[in-house]
Amino acid sequence: MLWYWSIGLTLALLLCWVVGAYNRLVRLRAVALASFGALDAQWLHQLDLIKDSLSAQDAPPTEANAELQAKVQGAASQFNSALVYARAQPLSAPAIGALEAARDILNMVWLQQAAPKSLAREPADFLKAHWERVSLQTQQAREAFNTAVAQYNSAISQYPACMVAWVVNFQPARAL
């Protein structure tokens, strides 16, 4: 009889541990998802800045300026598409990889070609300063996301919680 009680108590403790481990993994996953939401909002702010600067042009576009606008619009469109894809799967490694590549292209095009050439009626120095301010806020949100992803990845790789993660199919996330 004592044997049944000890087995029952062991199973009850095991069940409590599994539920606790699952709740911890879900909580860390939720923090990572919320961190991506904050990062998403900052990136949308950057896209709005680009859109506003392109649409606020006074003079008729020259051929060189039109080419720059087309490059910036193409990079912004690509980044927006990658952002929509990543928004649907914020912890998916392929989605984050595509987003990171699109972000790098957009930053390169904007900083090296568009911003200094005064695409809008606002002075290039103002645009560059505003971009840098938004980029700093984005970098802070990115660091928060990367920290949350690192904590989540650490939790799903620890033994024996990795068995719970395997059962519920929690995959490692990719940091930016």
GROMACS .gro file of C-alpha atoms in nm:
model
  176
    1MET     CA    1   0.000   0.000   0.000
    2LEU     CA    2   0.284   0.234   0.082
    3TRP     CA    3   0.429   0.150  -0.257
    4TYR     CA    4   0.120   0.292  -0.435
    5TRP     CA    5   0.131   0.611  -0.231
    6SER     CA    6   0.497   0.671  -0.310
    7ILE     CA    7   0.436   0.615  -0.683
    8GLY     CA    8   0.134   0.847  -0.673
    9LEU     CA    9   0.329   1.115  -0.488
   10THR     CA   10   0.620   1.086  -0.731
   11LEU     CA   11   0.386   1.119  -1.030
   12ALA     CA   12   0.214   1.419  -0.872
   13LEU     CA   13   0.549   1.591  -0.811
   14LEU     CA   14   0.658   1.512  -1.166
   15LEU     CA   15   0.336   1.657  -1.305
   16CYS     CA   16   0.379   1.973  -1.097
   17TRP     CA   17   0.735   2.009  -1.223
   18VAL     CA   18   0.629   1.962  -1.587
   19VAL     CA   19   0.354   2.224  -1.552
   20GLY     CA   20   0.598   2.466  -1.386
   21ALA     CA   21   0.862   2.412  -1.656
   22TYR     CA   22   0.603   2.459  -1.930
   23ASN     CA   23   0.475   2.779  -1.769
   24ARG     CA   24   0.831   2.915  -1.746
   25LEU     CA   25   0.895   2.841  -2.114
   26VAL     CA   26   0.566   3.001  -2.216
   27ARG     CA   27   0.643   3.309  -2.005
   28LEU     CA   28   0.991   3.349  -2.160
   29ARG     CA   29   0.844   3.300  -2.507
   30ALA     CA   30   0.584   3.569  -2.436
   31VAL     CA   31   0.855   3.812  -2.325
   32ALA     CA   32   1.045   3.749  -2.650
   33LEU     CA   33   0.727   3.805  -2.853
   34ALA     CA   34   0.649   4.128  -2.666
   35SER     CA   35   1.005   4.247  -2.724
   36PHE     CA   36   0.959   4.187  -3.096
   37GLY     CA   37   0.640   4.395  -3.081
   38ALA     CA   38   0.833   4.691  -2.943
   39LEU     CA   39   1.100   4.646  -3.210
   40ASP     CA   40   0.832   4.623  -3.478
   41ALA     CA   41   0.688   4.957  -3.365
   42GLN     CA   42   1.031   5.123  -3.396
   43TRP     CA   43   1.083   4.983  -3.743
   44LEU     CA   44   0.741   5.108  -3.850
   45HIS     CA   45   0.849   5.451  -3.727
   46GLN     CA   46   1.159   5.429  -3.949
   47LEU     CA   47   0.947   5.329  -4.248
   48ASP     CA   48   0.716   5.625  -4.182
   49LEU     CA   49   1.017   5.858  -4.173
   50ILE     CA   50   1.134   5.726  -4.509
   51LYS     CA   51   0.786   5.753  -4.661
   52ASP     CA   52   0.741   6.107  -4.532
   53SER     CA   53   1.080   6.219  -4.659
   54LEU     CA   54   1.012   6.076  -5.004
   55SER     CA   55   0.664   6.223  -5.035
   56ALA     CA   56   0.761   6.570  -4.909
   57GLN     CA   57   0.973   6.666  -5.208
   58ASP     CA   58   0.915   7.020  -5.344
   59ALA     CA   59   1.107   7.031  -5.670
   60PRO     CA   60   1.039   6.804  -5.965
   61PRO     CA   61   1.267   6.502  -5.934
   62THR     CA   62   1.582   6.489  -6.142
   63GLU     CA   63   1.683   6.164  -6.306
   64ALA     CA   64   1.946   6.094  -6.038
   65ASN     CA   65   1.705   6.184  -5.761
   66ALA     CA   66   1.433   5.964  -5.912
   67GLU     CA   67   1.679   5.676  -5.921
   68LEU     CA   68   1.763   5.730  -5.554
   69GLN     CA   69   1.395   5.743  -5.466
   70ALA     CA   70   1.335   5.418  -5.653
   71LYS     CA   71   1.620   5.249  -5.464
   72VAL     CA   72   1.494   5.372  -5.131
   73GLN     CA   73   1.134   5.279  -5.209
   74GLY     CA   74   1.242   4.933  -5.325
   75ALA     CA   75   1.450   4.873  -5.012
   76ALA     CA   76   1.168   5.003  -4.791
   77SER     CA   77   0.916   4.780  -4.968
   78GLN     CA   78   1.142   4.477  -4.929
   79PHE     CA   79   1.192   4.557  -4.561
   80ASN     CA   80   0.819   4.604  -4.507
   81SER     CA   81   0.750   4.265  -4.669
   82ALA     CA   82   1.011   4.099  -4.450
   83LEU     CA   83   0.864   4.273  -4.146
   84VAL     CA   84   0.516   4.142  -4.226
   85TYR     CA   85   0.659   3.790  -4.263
   86ALA     CA   86   0.852   3.819  -3.936
   87ARG     CA   87   0.551   3.966  -3.757
   88ALA     CA   88   0.362   3.644  -3.829
   89GLN     CA   89   0.651   3.430  -3.695
   90PRO     CA   90   0.871   3.650  -3.475
   91LEU     CA   91   1.073   3.362  -3.332
   92SER     CA   92   1.128   3.181  -3.663
   93ALA     CA   93   1.491   3.174  -3.773
   94PRO     CA   94   1.414   3.208  -4.148
   95ALA     CA   95   1.178   3.501  -4.089
   96ILE     CA   96   1.428   3.683  -3.869
   97GLY     CA   97   1.708   3.609  -4.117
   98ALA     CA   98   1.509   3.761  -4.404
   99LEU     CA   99   1.421   4.059  -4.187
  100GLU     CA  100   1.783   4.114  -4.089
  101ALA     CA  101   1.898   4.104  -4.452
  102ALA     CA  102   1.626   4.347  -4.560
  103ARG     CA  103   1.709   4.579  -4.271
  104ASP     CA  104   2.077   4.585  -4.366
  105ILE     CA  105   1.991   4.671  -4.727
  106LEU     CA  106   1.754   4.948  -4.619
  107ASN     CA  107   2.009   5.100  -4.382
  108MET     CA  108   2.277   5.088  -4.650
  109VAL     CA  109   2.059   5.252  -4.914
  110TRP     CA  110   1.920   5.514  -4.679
  111LEU     CA  111   2.240   5.616  -4.507
  112GLN     CA  112   2.485   5.593  -4.795
  113GLN     CA  113   2.274   5.717  -5.081
  114ALA     CA  114   1.948   5.881  -4.988
  115ALA     CA  115   1.970   6.078  -4.664
  116PRO     CA  116   2.273   6.293  -4.751
  117LYS     CA  117   2.133   6.382  -5.094
  118SER     CA  118   1.831   6.569  -4.953
  119LEU     CA  119   1.544   6.375  -5.102
  120ALA     CA  120   1.293   6.590  -4.920
  121ARG     CA  121   1.242   6.957  -4.850
  122GLU     CA  122   1.378   6.902  -4.501
  123PRO     CA  123   1.753   6.959  -4.474
  124ALA     CA  124   1.965   6.647  -4.500
  125ASP     CA  125   2.116   6.716  -4.158
  126PHE     CA  126   1.770   6.714  -3.998
  127LEU     CA  127   1.679   6.388  -4.170
  128LYS     CA  128   2.006   6.228  -4.070
  129ALA     CA  129   1.969   6.342  -3.707
  130HIS     CA  130   1.609   6.218  -3.692
  131TRP     CA  131   1.714   5.886  -3.849
  132GLU     CA  132   1.995   5.848  -3.595
  133ARG     CA  133   1.757   5.920  -3.306
  134VAL     CA  134   1.507   5.663  -3.430
  135SER     CA  135   1.792   5.419  -3.497
  136LEU     CA  136   1.912   5.455  -3.138
  137GLN     CA  137   1.565   5.374  -3.006
  138THR     CA  138   1.548   5.081  -3.247
  139GLN     CA  139   1.887   4.956  -3.128
  140GLN     CA  140   1.763   4.960  -2.767
  141ALA     CA  141   1.452   4.764  -2.863
  142ARG     CA  142   1.671   4.525  -3.061
  143GLU     CA  143   1.896   4.463  -2.761
  144ALA     CA  144   1.590   4.392  -2.546
  145PHE     CA  145   1.467   4.143  -2.808
  146ASN     CA  146   1.807   3.974  -2.829
  147THR     CA  147   1.824   3.944  -2.450
  148ALA     CA  148   1.476   3.791  -2.437
  149VAL     CA  149   1.564   3.549  -2.718
  150ALA     CA  150   1.886   3.447  -2.541
  151GLN     CA  151   1.694   3.376  -2.219
  152TYR     CA  152   1.431   3.177  -2.407
  153ASN     CA  153   1.693   2.977  -2.599
  154SER     CA  154   1.883   2.909  -2.279
  155ALA     CA  155   1.567   2.784  -2.107
  156ILE     CA  156   1.467   2.545  -2.385
  157SER     CA  157   1.816   2.397  -2.401
  158GLN     CA  158   1.849   2.322  -2.028
  159TYR     CA  159   1.802   1.967  -1.917
  160PRO     CA  160   1.535   1.848  -1.826
  161ALA     CA  161   1.325   2.143  -1.949
  162CYS     CA  162   1.445   2.061  -2.300
  163MET     CA  163   1.223   1.753  -2.290
  164VAL     CA  164   0.917   1.970  -2.223
  165ALA     CA  165   1.026   2.206  -2.503
  166TRP     CA  166   1.065   1.908  -2.736
  167VAL     CA  167   0.718   1.773  -2.651
  168VAL     CA  168   0.547   2.109  -2.717
  169ASN     CA  169   0.774   2.180  -3.019
  170PHE     CA  170   0.939   2.498  -2.893
  171GLN     CA  171   1.224   2.568  -3.134
  172PRO     CA  172   1.523   2.794  -3.069
  173ALA     CA  173   1.472   3.151  -3.186
  174ARG     CA  174   1.717   3.365  -3.379
  175ALA     CA  175   1.846   3.691  -3.241
  176LEU     CA  176   1.900   3.996  -3.456
   0.00000   0.00000   0.00000
